[in-house]
Amino acid sequence: MADGDIIYLAWNDYVGLTRCRGVPAGDISKRMEYGLGWAVAGQALTPFEDIAPNPWGPMLEVRQTPVPNTETRVDIWDDAPAYHFFLCDSKVADGSNWDCCTRGFMKQALADFEAETGLQFMASFEHEFLLSAPGMGYVTPFSIESIRTVAPFTAALTKALLQANVGLETVEPEYGVGQIEVSCAPAIGAMAGDRAIITREVIREVGRRMGYRASFTPKPTLKSVGNGAHVHFSFVDKAGNNAAYDANGTGGASQVAQHFIAGVVKHMTAICALVAPSPVSYYRLGPHHWSCGFASFGIQNREAAVRICPSPERDPAKKSKAFNMELRAPDATASPYMVIGALVRAGLEGIRAKLPLPASIDRDPSELTDAERAGLGIRPLPSSLGEALDLMEADPIVKAWLPPLMYNSYVAVKRTEIAMFAEADPDHICKRYHDAY
Ligand code: GLU
Ligand code: MG
C-alpha cells in the first residue's frame, strides 16, 4: 500500500509516551531541516488527558526535527499503509536542543561521558509487556503453549522488528500469564535510546493490527507479574574493545566500571524518580519479584538494582565482548532517553569521585537484617512516586543534571499524576496505566 502514506515525526516525552505529527510521505524531504512546529505546553501532558501546570503559554514552540538515522519503515500489512516514522530532536531557533527535550538530555549526558572518559556508552533494553485480547484465556506462563498460542502475532512481530532493523535477538514467553519479552542487540550512544523506543512502538503497532493490546505498564494488576525495562550496558574504547571488562577485576568489572556502578548505587534512590516515574512503578519495585527493592549491587544477583551479568563465553576475547552490567529498576513509564541520561550521569559521578565498588550482595537484600543492610550501606528504594520525587529533590547532584526548566516542569507533571490518583484505589490506577502504556 503506498497511496495515503503518512510519515510521522515522533518524540518521546517526560511520561515516556511517543507523540507525533504527520506529513504526506512525498513531502518529507521538505521537513528534514526544520521539522514541524509544536506547542511546548504539550510537554506538560500527563499520560492521560490532563496537562500539568506549566510555564508555557499559547505562543511558545519548538521544532520537532527528524533525526535521519532513526527512520523506521515497517511495511508488512495488506490492509494498512506502512508504519513509517522518524524520531525527533526538539530544537529551538538556534538549532540546539530545547532544554526540556528528553533526547537532548540523553545526548548531553552521553557527550559528557565520552568527553571525560574517552569511552562510548553502549546499551540495550529488555522489553517486557503483557499481550491481551478479548477472550484470551489462561495459558501456562513461560511455556511453549503460551507463545505458540499467539504464533501469528510473534511471526508478524519478528518480521516487523527485522524490518525496523533494531537488532532483534529474542522473542519469548515471560513469567507472567500473557507476558512476552523482546530483547535487541546493544547499540552505541543515542541509538540505544532510539532503538528502545522504536522497538516498543513497533511491538504496539503489531499488537494493534492484529487485535491485541501490548501494554508495557509496570504492573498490569496488583497481583500480576511486573513488566520491567532492564538496561544492559558497557563501554567501548577507541580500539573497539569493551572498556567495562577486566579479567582481573571484581566480577570482571574494570576500574572505570567499578566507579560507574558505585555512582549508580549512590544515586539510585534519587534516580528512581527518572527511571521508575509513575505511581504504578512502585507496585512493581520491591523485593521477591526480581525487579529489585534496594539500592544494592550484586554479581549475577537479580534482586540487586545493579548487577553484573553472567557470560557463558570461555574464549577470553568473546568473554570480554559479552561482559555487561544491568540496571534493573527502570520500567516503560520512563522515557528511555531519561533512563540513559540518568544512568550515564550517575555513573559519571562515580567515575569523577573515583568511588569504590560497593559490596557485592549474593542474596535478596530483603533477607538481611536492618542492621546488616545499614552496615553495608544498602538503602531501600522509595515506596511511592512521591517519595521518589522527594529523594530526587534531596539529592543536589541529581537535581543539577537537569536544566532548571526541565527539572521544574518534569516534577510538575509527576506531581500532577500523583494528585490525579490520590483518592483512587490501586485497581483503578493499574487499569488506567495499563490502557495508557
Ligand atoms: N519481570 C521482572 C521485573 O519486573 C523481571 C524478571 C526478569 O528477570 O526477567 O523486572
Ligand atoms: Mg525478563
Short mmCIF file of C-alpha atoms and ligand atoms in Angstrom, two decimals:
data_model
loop_
_atom_site.label_atom_id
_atom_site.label_comp_id
_atom_site.label_asym_id
_atom_site.label_seq_id
_atom_site.Cartn_x
_atom_site.Cartn_y
_atom_site.Cartn_z
CA MET A 1 0.00 0.00 0.00
CA ALA A 2 1.55 3.31 -0.98
CA ASP A 3 -1.31 5.77 -1.55
CA GLY A 4 -2.14 7.71 1.56
CA ASP A 5 1.16 7.03 3.30
CA ILE A 6 1.90 9.35 6.16
CA ILE A 7 5.31 9.75 7.76
CA TYR A 8 5.19 10.60 11.42
CA LEU A 9 7.62 12.92 13.15
CA ALA A 10 7.65 11.42 16.65
CA TRP A 11 9.17 12.27 20.01
CA ASN A 12 9.21 10.58 23.39
CA ASP A 13 8.17 12.86 26.24
CA TYR A 14 8.52 13.16 30.03
CA VAL A 15 5.97 10.39 30.61
CA GLY A 16 7.71 8.03 28.18
CA LEU A 17 4.94 8.17 25.58
CA THR A 18 5.64 8.73 21.91
CA ARG A 19 3.67 11.64 20.46
CA CYS A 20 3.67 12.64 16.83
CA ARG A 21 2.72 14.88 13.97
CA GLY A 22 2.37 13.56 10.43
CA VAL A 23 3.15 14.68 6.86
CA PRO A 24 2.29 13.10 3.50
CA ALA A 25 5.17 10.79 2.61
CA GLY A 26 6.00 12.76 -0.57
CA ASP A 27 6.67 15.92 1.46
CA ILE A 28 9.22 14.52 3.89
CA SER A 29 12.29 15.99 2.18
CA LYS A 30 10.90 19.49 2.83
CA ARG A 31 10.62 18.68 6.53
CA MET A 32 14.06 17.28 7.24
CA GLU A 33 15.78 20.54 8.15
CA TYR A 34 13.26 22.30 10.38
CA GLY A 35 10.75 19.56 11.05
CA LEU A 36 7.37 20.70 12.30
CA GLY A 37 6.44 23.23 14.96
CA TRP A 38 4.96 22.02 18.21
CA ALA A 39 3.45 23.97 21.10
CA VAL A 40 5.66 23.17 24.05
CA ALA A 41 2.79 23.19 26.54
CA GLY A 42 2.34 19.63 25.25
CA GLN A 43 5.42 18.64 27.27
CA ALA A 44 3.25 19.12 30.36
CA LEU A 45 0.84 16.36 29.28
CA THR A 46 0.32 13.58 31.77
CA PRO A 47 -0.18 10.07 30.32
CA PHE A 48 -3.87 10.93 30.29
CA GLU A 49 -5.91 13.90 29.05
CA ASP A 50 -4.65 16.31 31.66
CA ILE A 51 -1.99 18.98 31.32
CA ALA A 52 0.10 19.81 34.39
CA PRO A 53 0.58 23.43 35.49
CA ASN A 54 3.39 24.78 33.34
CA PRO A 55 5.18 27.99 32.46
CA TRP A 56 4.31 27.80 28.77
CA GLY A 57 1.59 29.80 27.15
CA PRO A 58 -0.05 29.52 23.73
CA MET A 59 2.90 31.08 21.86
CA LEU A 60 5.99 29.07 22.61
CA GLU A 61 7.01 26.46 20.04
CA VAL A 62 9.91 24.14 19.31
CA ARG A 63 10.68 22.39 16.04
CA GLN A 64 10.29 18.62 16.15
CA THR A 65 13.16 17.86 13.81
CA PRO A 66 13.66 14.37 12.36
CA VAL A 67 16.88 12.54 13.18
CA PRO A 68 17.78 10.88 9.85
CA ASN A 69 19.20 7.62 11.18
CA THR A 70 16.04 6.90 13.21
CA GLU A 71 13.88 6.45 10.11
CA THR A 72 11.72 3.39 10.61
CA ARG A 73 9.54 1.84 7.95
CA VAL A 74 7.62 -1.34 8.51
CA ASP A 75 5.56 -2.43 5.54
CA ILE A 76 4.07 -5.84 6.18
CA TRP A 77 0.32 -5.24 6.03
CA ASP A 78 -2.05 -5.74 3.09
CA ASP A 79 -4.77 -3.65 4.68
CA ALA A 80 -2.83 -0.73 6.14
CA PRO A 81 -0.15 1.67 4.93
CA ALA A 82 3.45 1.24 6.01
CA TYR A 83 4.22 2.26 9.59
CA HIS A 84 6.72 4.97 8.83
CA PHE A 85 8.26 7.44 11.26
CA PHE A 86 11.33 9.36 12.37
CA LEU A 87 12.25 10.15 15.95
CA CYS A 88 12.93 13.82 16.56
CA ASP A 89 15.07 16.27 18.45
CA SER A 90 13.05 19.16 19.88
CA LYS A 91 15.00 22.17 18.66
CA VAL A 92 14.97 25.89 19.43
CA ALA A 93 15.69 28.73 16.98
CA ASP A 94 19.50 28.41 17.00
CA GLY A 95 19.27 24.72 16.11
CA SER A 96 20.25 23.39 19.53
CA ASN A 97 18.08 21.06 21.60
CA TRP A 98 15.39 22.65 23.76
CA ASP A 99 16.22 22.47 27.50
CA CYS A 100 13.24 20.18 28.05
CA CYS A 101 13.96 17.78 25.17
CA THR A 102 14.36 14.28 26.61
CA ARG A 103 16.57 13.22 23.71
CA GLY A 104 18.71 16.28 24.30
CA PHE A 105 19.08 15.31 27.98
CA MET A 106 20.38 11.90 26.91
CA LYS A 107 22.67 13.30 24.21
CA GLN A 108 24.30 15.79 26.61
CA ALA A 109 24.94 13.05 29.20
CA LEU A 110 26.47 10.82 26.51
CA ALA A 111 28.62 13.66 25.19
CA ASP A 112 29.92 14.49 28.68
CA PHE A 113 30.64 10.83 29.36
CA GLU A 114 32.62 10.49 26.16
CA ALA A 115 34.49 13.78 26.66
CA GLU A 116 35.55 12.87 30.20
CA THR A 117 36.34 9.18 29.77
CA GLY A 118 37.19 8.80 26.08
CA LEU A 119 34.67 5.95 26.02
CA GLN A 120 31.36 5.45 24.30
CA PHE A 121 28.35 4.20 26.21
CA MET A 122 26.64 1.14 24.76
CA ALA A 123 23.27 -0.19 25.91
CA SER A 124 20.22 -2.27 25.19
CA PHE A 125 16.81 -2.54 26.82
CA GLU A 126 14.79 -5.64 27.63
CA HIS A 127 11.14 -5.15 26.74
CA GLU A 128 8.62 -6.98 28.90
CA PHE A 129 4.96 -6.50 28.04
CA LEU A 130 1.55 -8.02 28.53
CA LEU A 131 -0.31 -9.15 25.44
CA SER A 132 -4.07 -9.27 25.83
CA ALA A 133 -7.20 -9.57 23.70
CA PRO A 134 -10.86 -10.13 24.43
CA GLY A 135 -11.45 -13.81 25.06
CA MET A 136 -7.79 -14.68 25.55
CA GLY A 137 -7.79 -17.36 28.22
CA TYR A 138 -5.31 -18.65 30.73
CA VAL A 139 -2.10 -20.16 29.38
CA THR A 140 0.67 -21.62 31.49
CA PRO A 141 3.32 -18.93 31.81
CA PHE A 142 6.81 -19.45 30.42
CA SER A 143 5.54 -22.32 28.29
CA ILE A 144 5.75 -23.18 24.61
CA GLU A 145 1.96 -23.29 24.83
CA SER A 146 1.82 -19.64 25.85
CA ILE A 147 3.98 -18.39 22.98
CA ARG A 148 2.58 -20.73 20.27
CA THR A 149 -0.96 -19.66 21.21
CA VAL A 150 -0.05 -16.27 19.75
CA ALA A 151 2.14 -17.59 16.91
CA PRO A 152 0.66 -15.30 14.21
CA PHE A 153 1.47 -12.33 16.46
CA THR A 154 5.06 -13.41 17.11
CA ALA A 155 5.58 -14.14 13.40
CA ALA A 156 4.39 -10.67 12.37
CA LEU A 157 6.34 -9.14 15.23
CA THR A 158 9.55 -10.83 14.18
CA LYS A 159 9.07 -9.73 10.58
CA ALA A 160 8.29 -6.17 11.65
CA LEU A 161 11.22 -5.88 14.07
CA LEU A 162 13.62 -7.28 11.48
CA GLN A 163 12.38 -4.67 9.01
CA ALA A 164 12.76 -2.00 11.67
CA ASN A 165 16.39 -3.04 11.96
CA VAL A 166 16.55 -2.89 15.75
CA GLY A 167 18.96 -5.80 16.14
CA LEU A 168 16.28 -8.24 17.28
CA GLU A 169 17.76 -11.04 19.41
CA THR A 170 14.95 -12.84 21.25
CA VAL A 171 11.13 -13.13 21.30
CA GLU A 172 9.99 -15.34 24.17
CA PRO A 173 7.41 -16.10 26.82
CA GLU A 174 7.99 -14.49 30.23
CA TYR A 175 6.94 -15.45 33.71
CA GLY A 176 3.53 -13.71 33.75
CA VAL A 177 0.36 -15.04 32.12
CA GLY A 178 0.35 -13.47 28.64
CA GLN A 179 3.68 -11.78 29.29
CA ILE A 180 6.25 -11.67 26.49
CA GLU A 181 9.82 -10.41 26.38
CA VAL A 182 11.73 -9.00 23.42
CA SER A 183 15.44 -8.22 23.54
CA CYS A 184 17.59 -6.44 20.98
CA ALA A 185 21.32 -6.12 20.48
CA PRO A 186 23.10 -3.24 22.19
CA ALA A 187 23.69 -0.01 20.32
CA ILE A 188 26.24 2.73 20.86
CA GLY A 189 25.28 6.20 22.04
CA ALA A 190 21.95 7.84 21.24
CA MET A 191 20.93 4.93 19.08
CA ALA A 192 20.46 2.82 22.23
CA GLY A 193 17.62 5.09 23.34
CA ASP A 194 16.21 5.43 19.82
CA ARG A 195 16.22 1.68 19.33
CA ALA A 196 14.34 1.11 22.60
CA ILE A 197 11.58 3.50 21.54
CA ILE A 198 11.38 2.11 18.01
CA THR A 199 11.16 -1.44 19.34
CA ARG A 200 8.37 -0.59 21.76
CA GLU A 201 6.36 1.29 19.14
CA VAL A 202 6.70 -1.50 16.59
CA ILE A 203 5.53 -4.04 19.20
CA ARG A 204 2.49 -1.85 19.94
CA GLU A 205 1.77 -1.48 16.21
CA VAL A 206 1.84 -5.22 15.56
CA GLY A 207 -0.50 -5.70 18.53
CA ARG A 208 -2.92 -3.08 17.18
CA ARG A 209 -3.00 -4.53 13.69
CA MET A 210 -3.72 -8.00 14.99
CA GLY A 211 -6.39 -7.21 17.55
CA TYR A 212 -4.19 -7.37 20.64
CA ARG A 213 -3.17 -4.79 23.17
CA ALA A 214 0.53 -4.85 24.03
CA SER A 215 0.87 -2.99 27.31
CA PHE A 216 4.21 -2.12 28.87
CA THR A 217 2.70 -0.93 32.14
CA PRO A 218 4.94 -1.80 35.10
CA LYS A 219 2.10 -3.62 36.87
CA PRO A 220 -0.97 -4.70 34.86
CA THR A 221 -2.85 -5.54 38.08
CA LEU A 222 -1.68 -5.60 41.68
CA LYS A 223 -1.41 -9.36 41.53
CA SER A 224 0.21 -9.78 38.13
CA VAL A 225 3.87 -10.11 37.34
CA GLY A 226 5.52 -6.76 36.67
CA ASN A 227 6.91 -5.54 33.37
CA GLY A 228 10.46 -4.26 33.69
CA ALA A 229 12.61 -2.40 31.18
CA HIS A 230 16.04 -3.50 32.38
CA VAL A 231 19.01 -1.80 30.75
CA HIS A 232 22.21 -3.68 29.89
CA PHE A 233 25.27 -1.53 29.38
CA SER A 234 29.02 -1.47 28.77
CA PHE A 235 31.65 0.93 27.39
CA VAL A 236 33.50 0.89 24.08
CA ASP A 237 37.04 2.27 23.86
CA LYS A 238 38.70 3.82 20.81
CA ALA A 239 40.03 0.43 19.66
CA GLY A 240 36.52 -1.02 19.83
CA ASN A 241 37.20 -3.08 22.97
CA ASN A 242 34.90 -3.40 25.96
CA ALA A 243 36.40 -1.00 28.50
CA ALA A 244 33.98 -2.18 31.20
CA TYR A 245 35.74 -5.54 31.33
CA ASP A 246 38.90 -6.54 33.11
CA ALA A 247 39.55 -10.25 33.61
CA ASN A 248 41.26 -9.44 36.91
CA GLY A 249 38.65 -7.00 38.23
CA THR A 250 35.97 -7.95 40.76
CA GLY A 251 33.32 -9.86 38.84
CA GLY A 252 35.19 -8.95 35.64
CA ALA A 253 34.48 -5.23 36.10
CA SER A 254 37.24 -2.81 35.10
CA GLN A 255 38.20 0.08 37.37
CA VAL A 256 36.08 2.53 35.39
CA ALA A 257 33.11 0.14 35.50
CA GLN A 258 33.52 -0.24 39.27
CA HIS A 259 33.42 3.53 39.77
CA PHE A 260 30.44 3.74 37.43
CA ILE A 261 28.49 1.09 39.36
CA ALA A 262 29.30 2.87 42.63
CA GLY A 263 27.92 6.15 41.28
CA VAL A 264 24.72 4.49 40.16
CA VAL A 265 24.19 2.75 43.51
CA LYS A 266 24.93 6.01 45.35
CA HIS A 267 22.30 7.97 43.41
CA MET A 268 19.93 5.04 42.91
CA THR A 269 17.17 6.14 45.27
CA ALA A 270 17.14 9.63 43.74
CA ILE A 271 17.11 8.47 40.11
CA CYS A 272 14.04 6.32 40.71
CA ALA A 273 12.04 9.49 40.00
CA LEU A 274 13.50 9.41 36.47
CA VAL A 275 13.63 5.68 35.72
CA ALA A 276 10.53 4.41 37.56
CA PRO A 277 8.45 7.55 37.33
CA SER A 278 4.79 6.68 37.80
CA PRO A 279 2.52 5.70 40.69
CA VAL A 280 2.31 2.12 39.34
CA SER A 281 6.10 1.84 39.17
CA TYR A 282 6.02 1.38 42.93
CA TYR A 283 3.61 -1.54 42.79
CA ARG A 284 6.34 -3.27 40.76
CA LEU A 285 9.52 -2.27 42.57
CA GLY A 286 10.12 -4.33 45.69
CA PRO A 287 11.84 -7.48 46.87
CA HIS A 288 10.99 -11.03 45.73
CA HIS A 289 9.95 -10.08 42.20
CA TRP A 290 13.36 -9.79 40.57
CA SER A 291 12.55 -6.18 39.94
CA CYS A 292 14.74 -5.02 42.91
CA GLY A 293 13.75 -3.30 46.13
CA PHE A 294 17.04 -1.89 47.41
CA ALA A 295 19.87 0.30 46.15
CA SER A 296 22.36 -2.54 46.03
CA PHE A 297 24.91 -4.19 43.79
CA GLY A 298 25.41 -7.89 43.13
CA ILE A 299 27.31 -10.13 40.77
CA GLN A 300 24.63 -12.05 38.88
CA ASN A 301 22.08 -11.07 41.54
CA ARG A 302 18.62 -10.46 40.04
CA GLU A 303 17.44 -8.81 43.25
CA ALA A 304 20.15 -6.13 43.03
CA ALA A 305 19.45 -2.72 41.48
CA VAL A 306 22.71 -3.04 39.53
CA ARG A 307 24.19 -6.37 38.65
CA ILE A 308 26.99 -7.82 36.60
CA CYS A 309 25.53 -10.28 34.13
CA PRO A 310 26.97 -13.73 33.69
CA SER A 311 28.50 -14.70 30.37
CA PRO A 312 28.71 -18.24 29.04
CA GLU A 313 31.79 -17.45 26.92
CA ARG A 314 35.02 -19.36 27.53
CA ASP A 315 37.06 -17.68 24.83
CA PRO A 316 38.71 -14.63 26.51
CA ALA A 317 38.06 -12.22 23.61
CA LYS A 318 34.40 -13.21 23.39
CA LYS A 319 34.05 -13.10 27.17
CA SER A 320 35.32 -9.53 27.17
CA LYS A 321 32.93 -8.51 24.41
CA ALA A 322 29.94 -10.10 26.14
CA PHE A 323 30.60 -8.55 29.56
CA ASN A 324 27.88 -6.15 30.65
CA MET A 325 26.14 -4.65 33.62
CA GLU A 326 22.42 -4.27 34.15
CA LEU A 327 20.20 -1.64 35.76
CA ARG A 328 17.00 -3.39 36.87
CA ALA A 329 14.81 -0.64 38.33
CA PRO A 330 13.60 1.03 35.10
CA ASP A 331 10.17 0.48 33.62
CA ALA A 332 8.47 1.67 30.46
CA THR A 333 6.66 4.60 32.05
CA ALA A 334 10.10 6.26 31.83
CA SER A 335 11.39 7.65 28.57
CA PRO A 336 14.39 5.54 27.51
CA TYR A 337 16.11 8.88 26.92
CA MET A 338 15.64 9.91 30.56
CA VAL A 339 16.76 6.44 31.69
CA ILE A 340 20.01 6.55 29.71
CA GLY A 341 20.62 10.17 30.69
CA ALA A 342 20.15 9.43 34.41
CA LEU A 343 22.18 6.20 34.30
CA VAL A 344 25.12 7.79 32.48
CA ARG A 345 25.09 10.87 34.70
CA ALA A 346 25.03 8.75 37.89
CA GLY A 347 27.86 6.55 36.65
CA LEU A 348 29.90 9.54 35.59
CA GLU A 349 29.60 10.99 39.11
CA GLY A 350 31.09 7.74 40.41
CA ILE A 351 33.96 7.97 37.91
CA ARG A 352 34.69 11.61 38.79
CA ALA A 353 34.73 10.85 42.53
CA LYS A 354 36.57 7.51 41.99
CA LEU A 355 34.02 5.84 44.24
CA PRO A 356 34.89 2.28 45.28
CA LEU A 357 32.74 -0.65 44.16
CA PRO A 358 30.01 -1.34 46.73
CA ALA A 359 29.96 -4.73 48.46
CA SER A 360 28.54 -7.42 46.19
CA ILE A 361 25.42 -8.95 47.75
CA ASP A 362 24.79 -12.59 46.96
CA ARG A 363 21.19 -12.89 48.16
CA ASP A 364 17.95 -10.93 48.18
CA PRO A 365 18.87 -7.86 50.27
CA SER A 366 15.47 -8.14 51.97
CA GLU A 367 16.79 -11.27 53.69
CA LEU A 368 19.40 -9.23 55.54
CA THR A 369 18.53 -7.59 58.85
CA ASP A 370 18.16 -3.83 59.02
CA ALA A 371 21.46 -3.68 60.86
CA GLU A 372 23.22 -5.78 58.21
CA ARG A 373 21.85 -3.60 55.43
CA ALA A 374 22.81 -0.44 57.29
CA GLY A 375 26.33 -1.84 57.77
CA LEU A 376 26.59 -2.43 54.02
CA GLY A 377 25.10 0.96 53.17
CA ILE A 378 22.10 -0.62 51.45
CA ARG A 379 19.05 1.66 51.36
CA PRO A 380 15.52 0.68 50.37
CA LEU A 381 14.22 2.11 47.11
CA PRO A 382 11.38 4.61 47.52
CA SER A 383 7.95 3.07 48.05
CA SER A 384 5.95 5.65 46.12
CA LEU A 385 6.44 8.19 43.36
CA GLY A 386 6.00 10.97 45.92
CA GLU A 387 8.85 9.58 47.99
CA ALA A 388 10.98 9.17 44.86
CA LEU A 389 10.46 12.83 43.93
CA ASP A 390 11.34 13.89 47.49
CA LEU A 391 14.56 11.85 47.30
CA MET A 392 15.48 13.44 43.96
CA GLU A 393 14.80 16.88 45.43
CA ALA A 394 17.08 15.99 48.35
CA ASP A 395 19.98 14.96 46.08
CA PRO A 396 21.51 18.23 44.80
CA ILE A 397 23.81 16.37 42.42
CA VAL A 398 20.95 14.63 40.62
CA LYS A 399 18.86 17.78 40.62
CA ALA A 400 21.66 19.69 38.90
CA TRP A 401 21.80 17.25 35.97
CA LEU A 402 18.52 18.62 34.63
CA PRO A 403 18.30 22.19 33.33
CA PRO A 404 16.10 24.08 35.88
CA LEU A 405 13.26 24.45 33.39
CA MET A 406 13.30 20.72 32.73
CA TYR A 407 13.53 19.82 36.41
CA ASN A 408 10.64 22.04 37.46
CA SER A 409 8.34 21.11 34.59
CA TYR A 410 9.14 17.39 34.91
CA VAL A 411 8.37 17.42 38.64
CA ALA A 412 5.14 19.35 37.98
CA VAL A 413 3.95 16.64 35.57
CA LYS A 414 4.82 13.89 38.01
CA ARG A 415 3.18 15.67 40.98
CA THR A 416 0.06 16.09 38.84
CA GLU A 417 -0.01 12.36 38.16
CA ILE A 418 0.18 11.72 41.90
CA ALA A 419 -2.62 14.18 42.62
CA MET A 420 -4.86 12.63 39.94
CA PHE A 421 -4.80 9.30 41.74
CA ALA A 422 -4.58 10.47 45.35
CA GLU A 423 -8.04 9.08 46.17
CA ALA A 424 -8.07 6.21 43.65
CA ASP A 425 -7.86 2.55 44.52
CA PRO A 426 -4.94 0.52 43.14
CA ASP A 427 -7.11 -1.50 40.72
CA HIS A 428 -8.28 1.68 39.05
CA ILE A 429 -4.74 3.07 38.90
CA CYS A 430 -3.43 -0.17 37.35
CA LYS A 431 -6.21 -0.14 34.77
CA ARG A 432 -5.55 3.47 33.72
CA TYR A 433 -1.81 2.85 33.29
CA HIS A 434 -2.44 -0.43 31.52
CA ASP A 435 -4.57 1.38 28.99
CA ALA A 436 -2.16 4.31 28.59
CA TYR A 437 1.04 2.28 28.16
N1 GLU B 1 9.51 -9.03 35.43
C1 GLU B 1 10.64 -8.70 36.28
C2 GLU B 1 10.65 -7.19 36.51
O1 GLU B 1 9.65 -6.65 36.74
C3 GLU B 1 11.93 -9.18 35.70
C4 GLU B 1 12.06 -10.66 35.51
C5 GLU B 1 13.37 -10.99 34.81
O2 GLU B 1 14.39 -11.14 35.49
O3 GLU B 1 13.38 -11.02 33.59
O4 GLU B 1 11.66 -6.55 36.48
MG MG B 2 12.57 -10.73 31.82
#
